[in-house]
Short mmCIF file of C-alpha atoms in Angstrom, two decimals:
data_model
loop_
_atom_site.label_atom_id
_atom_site.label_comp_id
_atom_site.label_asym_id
_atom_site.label_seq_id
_atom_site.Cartn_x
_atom_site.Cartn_y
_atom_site.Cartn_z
CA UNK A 1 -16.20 26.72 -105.43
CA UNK A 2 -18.64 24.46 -103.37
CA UNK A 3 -17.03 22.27 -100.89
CA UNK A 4 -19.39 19.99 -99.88
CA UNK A 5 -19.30 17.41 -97.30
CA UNK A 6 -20.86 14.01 -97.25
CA UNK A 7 -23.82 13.74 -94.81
CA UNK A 8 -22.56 10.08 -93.91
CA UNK A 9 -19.41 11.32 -92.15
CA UNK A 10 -21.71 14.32 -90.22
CA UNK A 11 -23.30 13.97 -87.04
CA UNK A 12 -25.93 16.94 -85.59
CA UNK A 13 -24.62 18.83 -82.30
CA UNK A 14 -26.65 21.31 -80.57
CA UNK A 15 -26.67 24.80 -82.34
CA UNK A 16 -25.75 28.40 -80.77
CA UNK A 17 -27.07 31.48 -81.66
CA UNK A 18 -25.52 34.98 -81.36
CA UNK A 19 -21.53 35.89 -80.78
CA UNK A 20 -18.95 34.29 -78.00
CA UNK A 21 -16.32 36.98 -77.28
CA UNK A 22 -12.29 35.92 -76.82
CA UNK A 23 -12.75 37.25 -73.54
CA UNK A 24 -15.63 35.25 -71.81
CA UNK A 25 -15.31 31.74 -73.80
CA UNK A 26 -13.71 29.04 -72.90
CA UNK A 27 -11.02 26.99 -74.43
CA UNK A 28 -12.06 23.52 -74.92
CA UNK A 29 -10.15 21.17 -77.44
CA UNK A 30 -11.21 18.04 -79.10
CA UNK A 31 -9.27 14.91 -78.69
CA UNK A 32 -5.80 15.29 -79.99
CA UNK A 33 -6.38 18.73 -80.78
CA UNK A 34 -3.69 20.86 -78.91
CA UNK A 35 -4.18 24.64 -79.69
CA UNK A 36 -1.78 27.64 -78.68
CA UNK A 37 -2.21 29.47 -75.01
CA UNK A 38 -4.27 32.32 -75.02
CA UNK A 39 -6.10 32.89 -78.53
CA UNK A 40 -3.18 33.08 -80.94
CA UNK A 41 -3.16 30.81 -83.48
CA UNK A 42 0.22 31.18 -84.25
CA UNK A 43 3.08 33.73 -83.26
CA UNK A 44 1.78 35.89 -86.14
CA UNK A 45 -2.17 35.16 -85.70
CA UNK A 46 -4.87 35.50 -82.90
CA UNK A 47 -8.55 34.99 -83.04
CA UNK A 48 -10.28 37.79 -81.41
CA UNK A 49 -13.71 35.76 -81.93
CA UNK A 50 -16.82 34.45 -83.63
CA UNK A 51 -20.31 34.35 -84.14
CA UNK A 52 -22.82 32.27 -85.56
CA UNK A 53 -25.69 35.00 -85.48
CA UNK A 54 -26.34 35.01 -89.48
CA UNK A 55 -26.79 31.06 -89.58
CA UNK A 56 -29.63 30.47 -91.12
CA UNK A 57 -31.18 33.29 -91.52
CA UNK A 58 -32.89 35.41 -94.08
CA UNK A 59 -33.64 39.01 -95.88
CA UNK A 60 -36.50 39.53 -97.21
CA UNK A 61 -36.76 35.71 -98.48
CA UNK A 62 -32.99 35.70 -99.28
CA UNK A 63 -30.90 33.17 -97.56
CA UNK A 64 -28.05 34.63 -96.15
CA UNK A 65 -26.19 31.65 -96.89
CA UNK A 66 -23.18 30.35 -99.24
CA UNK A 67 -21.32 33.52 -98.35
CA UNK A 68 -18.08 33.23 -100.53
CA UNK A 69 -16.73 37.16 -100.09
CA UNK A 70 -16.39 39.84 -97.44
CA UNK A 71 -15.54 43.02 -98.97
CA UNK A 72 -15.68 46.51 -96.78
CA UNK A 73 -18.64 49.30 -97.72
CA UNK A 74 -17.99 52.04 -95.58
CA UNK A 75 -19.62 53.30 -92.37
CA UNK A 76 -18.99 49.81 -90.61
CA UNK A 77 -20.82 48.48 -93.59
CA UNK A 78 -19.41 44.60 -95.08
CA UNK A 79 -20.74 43.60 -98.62
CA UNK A 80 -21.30 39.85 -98.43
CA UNK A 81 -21.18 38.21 -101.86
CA UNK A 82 -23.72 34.62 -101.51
CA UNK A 83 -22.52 31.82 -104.49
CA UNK A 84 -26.68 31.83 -104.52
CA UNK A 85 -26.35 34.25 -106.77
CA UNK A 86 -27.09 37.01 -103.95
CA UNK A 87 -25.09 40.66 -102.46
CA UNK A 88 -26.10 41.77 -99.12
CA UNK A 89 -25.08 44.41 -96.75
CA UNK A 90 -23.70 43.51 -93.40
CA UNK A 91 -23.74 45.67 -90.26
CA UNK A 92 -20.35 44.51 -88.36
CA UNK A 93 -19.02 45.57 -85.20
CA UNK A 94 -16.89 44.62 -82.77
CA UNK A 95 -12.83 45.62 -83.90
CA UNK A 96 -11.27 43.95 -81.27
CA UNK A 97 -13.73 41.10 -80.07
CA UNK A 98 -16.43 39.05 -81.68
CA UNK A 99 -17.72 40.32 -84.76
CA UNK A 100 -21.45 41.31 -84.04
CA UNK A 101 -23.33 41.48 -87.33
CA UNK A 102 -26.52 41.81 -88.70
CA UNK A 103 -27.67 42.22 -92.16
CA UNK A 104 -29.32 44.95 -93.43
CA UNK A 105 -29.88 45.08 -97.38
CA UNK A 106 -29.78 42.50 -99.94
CA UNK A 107 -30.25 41.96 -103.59
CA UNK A 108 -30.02 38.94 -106.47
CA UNK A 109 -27.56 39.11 -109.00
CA UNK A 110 -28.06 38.04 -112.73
CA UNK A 111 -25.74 38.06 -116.15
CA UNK A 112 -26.02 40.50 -118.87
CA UNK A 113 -28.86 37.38 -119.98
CA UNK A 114 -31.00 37.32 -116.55
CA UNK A 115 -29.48 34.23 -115.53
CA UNK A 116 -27.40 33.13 -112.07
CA UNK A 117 -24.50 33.74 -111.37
CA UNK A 118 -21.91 31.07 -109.40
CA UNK A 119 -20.35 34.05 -108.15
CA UNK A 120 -16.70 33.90 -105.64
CA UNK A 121 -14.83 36.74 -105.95
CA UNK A 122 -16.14 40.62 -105.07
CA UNK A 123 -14.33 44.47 -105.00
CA UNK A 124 -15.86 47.47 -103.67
CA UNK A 125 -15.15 50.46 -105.72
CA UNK A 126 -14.85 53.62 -104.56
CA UNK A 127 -17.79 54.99 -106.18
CA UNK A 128 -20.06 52.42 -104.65
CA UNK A 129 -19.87 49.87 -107.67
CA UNK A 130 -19.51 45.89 -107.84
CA UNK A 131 -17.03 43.64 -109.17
CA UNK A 132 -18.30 40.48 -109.16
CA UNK A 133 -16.62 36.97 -110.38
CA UNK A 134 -18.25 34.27 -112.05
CA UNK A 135 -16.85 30.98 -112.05
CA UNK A 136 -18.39 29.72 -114.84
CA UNK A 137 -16.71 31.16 -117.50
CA UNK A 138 -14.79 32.83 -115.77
CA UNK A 139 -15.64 36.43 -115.75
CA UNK A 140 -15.28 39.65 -113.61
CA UNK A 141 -18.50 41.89 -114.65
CA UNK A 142 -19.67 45.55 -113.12
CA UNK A 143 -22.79 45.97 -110.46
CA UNK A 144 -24.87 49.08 -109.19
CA UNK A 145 -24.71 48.22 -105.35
CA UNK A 146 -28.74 47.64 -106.13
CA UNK A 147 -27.63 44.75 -108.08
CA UNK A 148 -28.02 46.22 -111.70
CA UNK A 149 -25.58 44.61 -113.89
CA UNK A 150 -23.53 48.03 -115.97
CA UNK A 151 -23.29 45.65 -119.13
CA UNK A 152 -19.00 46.18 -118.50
CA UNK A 153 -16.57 43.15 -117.64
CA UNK A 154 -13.17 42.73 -118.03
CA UNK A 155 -11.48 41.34 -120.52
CA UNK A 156 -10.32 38.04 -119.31
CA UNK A 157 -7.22 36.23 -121.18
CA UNK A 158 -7.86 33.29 -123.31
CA UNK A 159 -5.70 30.57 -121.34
CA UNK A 160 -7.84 31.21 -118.28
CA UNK A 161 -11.39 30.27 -119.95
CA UNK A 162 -12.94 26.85 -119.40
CA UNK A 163 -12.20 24.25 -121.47
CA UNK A 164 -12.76 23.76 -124.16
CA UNK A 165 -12.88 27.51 -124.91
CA UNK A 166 -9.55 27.79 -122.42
CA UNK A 167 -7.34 25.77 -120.48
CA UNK A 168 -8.76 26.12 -116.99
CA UNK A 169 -10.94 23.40 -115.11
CA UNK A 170 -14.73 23.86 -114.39
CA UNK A 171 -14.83 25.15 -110.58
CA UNK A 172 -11.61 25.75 -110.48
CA UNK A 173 -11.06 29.78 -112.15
CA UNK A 174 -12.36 32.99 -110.25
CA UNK A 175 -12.64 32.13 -106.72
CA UNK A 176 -10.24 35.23 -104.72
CA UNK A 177 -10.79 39.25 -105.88
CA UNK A 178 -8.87 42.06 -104.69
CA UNK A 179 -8.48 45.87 -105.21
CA UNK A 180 -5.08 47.41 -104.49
CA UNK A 181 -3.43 50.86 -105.59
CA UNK A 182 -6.29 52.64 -104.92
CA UNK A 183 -8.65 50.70 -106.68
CA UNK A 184 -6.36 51.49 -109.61
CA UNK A 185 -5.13 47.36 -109.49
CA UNK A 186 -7.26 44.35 -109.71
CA UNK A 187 -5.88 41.17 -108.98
CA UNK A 188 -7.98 37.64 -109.60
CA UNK A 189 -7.05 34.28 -108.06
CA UNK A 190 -7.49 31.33 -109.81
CA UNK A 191 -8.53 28.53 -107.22
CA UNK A 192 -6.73 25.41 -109.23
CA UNK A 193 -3.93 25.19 -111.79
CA UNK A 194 -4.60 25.39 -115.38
CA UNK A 195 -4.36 22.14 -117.52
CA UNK A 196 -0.68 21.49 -118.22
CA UNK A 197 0.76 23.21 -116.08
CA UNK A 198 3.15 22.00 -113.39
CA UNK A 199 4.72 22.41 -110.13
CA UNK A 200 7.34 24.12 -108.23
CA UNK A 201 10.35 21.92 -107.13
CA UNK A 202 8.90 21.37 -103.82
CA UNK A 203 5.97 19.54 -106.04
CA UNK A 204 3.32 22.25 -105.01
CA UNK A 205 0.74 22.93 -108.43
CA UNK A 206 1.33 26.53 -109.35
CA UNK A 207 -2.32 28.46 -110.13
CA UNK A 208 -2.10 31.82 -111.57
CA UNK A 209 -3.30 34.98 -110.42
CA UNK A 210 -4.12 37.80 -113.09
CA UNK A 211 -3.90 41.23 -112.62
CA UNK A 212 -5.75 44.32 -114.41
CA UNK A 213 -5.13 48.09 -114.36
CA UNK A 214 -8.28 50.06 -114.07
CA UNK A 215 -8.79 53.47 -116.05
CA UNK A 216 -10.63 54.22 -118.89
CA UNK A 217 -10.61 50.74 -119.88
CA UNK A 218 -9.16 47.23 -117.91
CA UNK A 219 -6.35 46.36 -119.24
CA UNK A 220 -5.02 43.34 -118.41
CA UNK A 221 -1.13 42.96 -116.53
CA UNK A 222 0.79 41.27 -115.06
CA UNK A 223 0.36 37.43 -114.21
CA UNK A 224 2.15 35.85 -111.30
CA UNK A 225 2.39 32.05 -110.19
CA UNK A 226 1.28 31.07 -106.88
CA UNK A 227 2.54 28.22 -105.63
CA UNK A 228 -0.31 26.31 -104.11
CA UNK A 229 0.08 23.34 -101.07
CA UNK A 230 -1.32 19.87 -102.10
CA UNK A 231 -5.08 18.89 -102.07
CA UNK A 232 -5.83 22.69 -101.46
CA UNK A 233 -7.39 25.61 -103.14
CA UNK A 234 -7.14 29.52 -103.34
CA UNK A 235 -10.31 30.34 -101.66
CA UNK A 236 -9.79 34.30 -100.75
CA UNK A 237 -6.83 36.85 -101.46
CA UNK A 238 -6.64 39.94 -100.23
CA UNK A 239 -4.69 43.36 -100.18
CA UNK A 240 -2.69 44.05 -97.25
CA UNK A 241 -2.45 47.85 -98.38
CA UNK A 242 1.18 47.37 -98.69
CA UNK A 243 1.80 45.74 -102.35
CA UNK A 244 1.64 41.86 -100.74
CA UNK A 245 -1.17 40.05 -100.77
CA UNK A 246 -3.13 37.62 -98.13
CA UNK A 247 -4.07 34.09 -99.56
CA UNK A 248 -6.60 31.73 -97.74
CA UNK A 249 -5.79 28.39 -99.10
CA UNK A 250 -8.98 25.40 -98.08
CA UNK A 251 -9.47 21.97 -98.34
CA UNK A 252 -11.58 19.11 -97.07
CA UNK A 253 -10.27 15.66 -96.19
CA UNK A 254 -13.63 12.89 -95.89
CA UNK A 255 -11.00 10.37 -94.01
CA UNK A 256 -10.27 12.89 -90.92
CA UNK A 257 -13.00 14.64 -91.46
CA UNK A 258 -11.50 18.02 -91.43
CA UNK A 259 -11.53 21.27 -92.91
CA UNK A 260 -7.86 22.35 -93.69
CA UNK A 261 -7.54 26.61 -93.74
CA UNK A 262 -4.49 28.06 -93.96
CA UNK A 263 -3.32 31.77 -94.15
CA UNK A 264 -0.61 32.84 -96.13
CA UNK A 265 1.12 35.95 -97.25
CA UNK A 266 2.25 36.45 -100.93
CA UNK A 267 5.09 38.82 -101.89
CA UNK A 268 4.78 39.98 -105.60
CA UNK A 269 8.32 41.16 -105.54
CA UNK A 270 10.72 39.61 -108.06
CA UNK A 271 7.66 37.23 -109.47
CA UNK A 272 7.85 36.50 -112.88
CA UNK A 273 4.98 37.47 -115.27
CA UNK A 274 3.93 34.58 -116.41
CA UNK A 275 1.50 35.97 -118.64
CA UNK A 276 2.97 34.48 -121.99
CA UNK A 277 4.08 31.31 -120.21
CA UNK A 278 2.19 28.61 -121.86
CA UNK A 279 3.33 25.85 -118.93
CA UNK A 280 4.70 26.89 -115.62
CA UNK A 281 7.36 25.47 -114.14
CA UNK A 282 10.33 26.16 -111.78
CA UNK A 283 13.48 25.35 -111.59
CA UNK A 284 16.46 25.96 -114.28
CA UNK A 285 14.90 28.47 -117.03
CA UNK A 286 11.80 28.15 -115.34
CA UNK A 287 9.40 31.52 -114.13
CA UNK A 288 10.07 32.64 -110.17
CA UNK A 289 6.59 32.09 -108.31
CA UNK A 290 5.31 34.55 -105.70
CA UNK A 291 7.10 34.09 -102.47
CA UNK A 292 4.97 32.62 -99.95
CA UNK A 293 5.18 32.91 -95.67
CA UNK A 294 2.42 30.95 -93.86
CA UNK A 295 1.12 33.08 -91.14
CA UNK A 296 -1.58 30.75 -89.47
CA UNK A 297 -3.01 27.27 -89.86
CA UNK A 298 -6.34 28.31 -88.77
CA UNK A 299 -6.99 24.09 -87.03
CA UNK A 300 -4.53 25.61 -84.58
CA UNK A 301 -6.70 28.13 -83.23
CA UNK A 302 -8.32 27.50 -79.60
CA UNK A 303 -11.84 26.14 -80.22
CA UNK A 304 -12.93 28.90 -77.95
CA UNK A 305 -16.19 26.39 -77.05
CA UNK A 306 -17.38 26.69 -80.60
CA UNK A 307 -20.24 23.97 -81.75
CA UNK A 308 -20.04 22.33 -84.54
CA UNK A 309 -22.52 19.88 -86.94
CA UNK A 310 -19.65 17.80 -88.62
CA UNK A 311 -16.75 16.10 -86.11
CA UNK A 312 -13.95 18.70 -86.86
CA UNK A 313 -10.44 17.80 -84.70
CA UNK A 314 -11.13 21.56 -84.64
CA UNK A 315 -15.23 22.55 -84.27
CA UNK A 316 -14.34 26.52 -84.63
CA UNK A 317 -13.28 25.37 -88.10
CA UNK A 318 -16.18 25.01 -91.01
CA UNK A 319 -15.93 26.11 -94.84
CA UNK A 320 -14.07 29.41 -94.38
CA UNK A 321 -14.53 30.82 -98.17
CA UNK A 322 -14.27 34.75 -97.28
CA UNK A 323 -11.46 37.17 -96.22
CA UNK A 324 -11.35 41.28 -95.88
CA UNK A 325 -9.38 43.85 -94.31
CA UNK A 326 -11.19 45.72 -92.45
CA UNK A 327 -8.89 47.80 -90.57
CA UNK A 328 -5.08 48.22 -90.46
CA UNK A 329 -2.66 49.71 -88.05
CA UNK A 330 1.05 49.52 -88.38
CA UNK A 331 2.28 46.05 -88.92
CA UNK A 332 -1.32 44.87 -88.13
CA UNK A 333 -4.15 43.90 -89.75
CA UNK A 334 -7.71 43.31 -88.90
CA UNK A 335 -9.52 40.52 -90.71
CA UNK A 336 -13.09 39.23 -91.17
CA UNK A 337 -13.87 35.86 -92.67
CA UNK A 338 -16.71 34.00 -93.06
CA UNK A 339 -17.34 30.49 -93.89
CA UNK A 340 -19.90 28.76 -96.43
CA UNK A 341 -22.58 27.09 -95.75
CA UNK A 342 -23.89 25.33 -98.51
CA UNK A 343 -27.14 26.08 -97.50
CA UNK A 344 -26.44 22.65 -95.13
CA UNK A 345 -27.83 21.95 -91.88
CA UNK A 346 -24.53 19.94 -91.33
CA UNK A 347 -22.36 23.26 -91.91
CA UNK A 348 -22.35 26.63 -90.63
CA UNK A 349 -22.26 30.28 -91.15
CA UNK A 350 -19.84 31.57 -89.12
CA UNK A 351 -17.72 35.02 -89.16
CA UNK A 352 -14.37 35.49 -87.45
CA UNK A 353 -12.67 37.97 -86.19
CA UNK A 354 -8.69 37.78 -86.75
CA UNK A 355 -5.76 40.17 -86.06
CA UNK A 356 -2.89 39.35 -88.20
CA UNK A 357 1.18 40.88 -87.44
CA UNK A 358 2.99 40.85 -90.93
CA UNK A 359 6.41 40.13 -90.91
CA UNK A 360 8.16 43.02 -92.36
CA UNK A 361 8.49 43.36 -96.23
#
């Protein structure tokens, strides 16, 4: 989904191009804002670094903009999944510092008709192929990495189609894809609850992620409830490698003016399926959500000097839309995300380069 920000609340600061490195910037926080020592952003979190080098640019007349999924390609390659409707190939590195990146193939997507797609959500298979999300219907549908669409998608459930065809609200179905067991599992995270369903009994909306085994065929499994904190949405989810899952939950507030990003981690152990649950609900009789443990609110990670066109508490912080693992080591994970632009001169493309210590399962 397209978070947007009204151009009356933003104000223009001086751009910077290229990468600033956790090791050579310098802390610098905006009024009020009071980050951690060092670069951790929490006890579980730290922010290696950023960079800014792929704002506003181009590929061959592509924008590299509205970047809405990281998903890793092999041979330090990152495919980069544009809302625009575009897939390009990023060349990242820098593991432990700023992410340097630079992008070096990219192709428009199209349905099975020719036309756009409003796409969120993107897997890498292992033999080079596409998933790719729509939020419009929803639907998950197959690409050849040059962008040919196979004709295959999987079968999505009823409940989760727009309405009227479904129960789920426009922009608010497809937005998080992930591949675990080997590619064998795919897992889809709806960014907002479905109509009539409710909350847990801390009040928090449950959305519902769906799974699918992968063979032959897709066959759809399990369901799970997520549940999901106030005036936020599931913008990413990703496979820690170790049956949990990472959720990057996003929101704007217009009155403070901030972008709200929070990382969580998701244990699928003991959920309920929910997958012939007509209204979700806790409580007495009611279905057992995934188990949630916040691991970072991302507005408490030093600013590190970033710029910033809009008057965040927090300028490092803009529309942070994409998450990947793209590296692990035990009890540690290394993360990419990247935020959306909107194609906006009053946002940013920015990538970020996190190292994450799970708590043990």
């Amino acid at each position: 989904m397209r978070v947007r920000v009204p151009l009356a609340v933003l104000t223009a600061a001086a751009a910077l191009a290229g990468c600033v490195t956790a090791q050579t910037a310098a802390a610098r926080s905006a009024p009020g804002h009071k980050p951690p020592q060092g670069h951790a952003c929490s006890p579980s979190v730290a922010l290696n670094g950023y960079s800014d080098a792929l704002d506003k640019t181009r590929f061959h007349g592509l924008p590299v903009a509205g970047i809405s999924a990281l998903a890793p390609d092999g041979d330090g390659h990152v495919a980069a999944l544009s809302d625009r409707s575009a897939l390009f190939t990023l060349q990242v590195s820098g593991h432990r510092s700023a992410p340097h990146a630079r992008t070096v193939g990219g192709v428009s997507l199209a349905d099975g008709a020719g036309a756009p797609l409003d796409a969120e959500g993107l897997v890498v298979e292992r033999g080079g192929t596409r998933l790719v999300t729509s939020e419009t219907e929803p639907s998950i549908g197959r690409y050849e990495a040059d962008g040919t669409f196979t004709g295959e998608r999987l079968p999505v459930p009823g409940e989760l189609r727009v309405e009227p065809a479904g129960r789920a609200r426009s922009n608010q179905t497809f937005e998080g894809l992930t591949a675990s067991h080997g590619g064998r599992t795919v897992t889809a995270s709806m960014e907002g609850p479905l109509d009539g369903d409710g909350t847990d009994r801390a009040g928090r909306p449950l959305v519902r992620f769906q799974n699918w085994r992968l063979g032959r065929d897709a066959v759809p499994a399990a369901q799970w409830a997520y549940p999901l904190d106030p005036r936020l949405g599931v913008a990413e989810i990703a496979a820690t490698g170790e049956g949990r899952l990472l959720v990057l939950e996003r929101g704007y507030d217009a009155a403070t003016r901030a972008n709200t990003i929070r990382l969580y981690l998701a244990d699928p152990r003991h959920a309920s399926d929910v997958s012939g649950v007509e209204r979700l609900s806790t409580g007495p009789g009611g279905v057992r959500p995934l188990r949630k443990t916040l691991l970072a609110d991302l507005g408490d990670c030093p600013d590190l000097g970033a710029p910033s066109p809009s008057p965040q508490p927090n300028p490092l912080l803009d529309n942070i839309e994409a998450l990947a693992v793209t590296g692990r080591a035990p009890g540690r994970l290394r993360l990419l995300l990247a935020s959306d632009d909107n194609e906006s001169p009053h946002q940013l493309t920015r990538l970020y380069r996190l190292t994450a210590r799970l708590p043990r399962s």
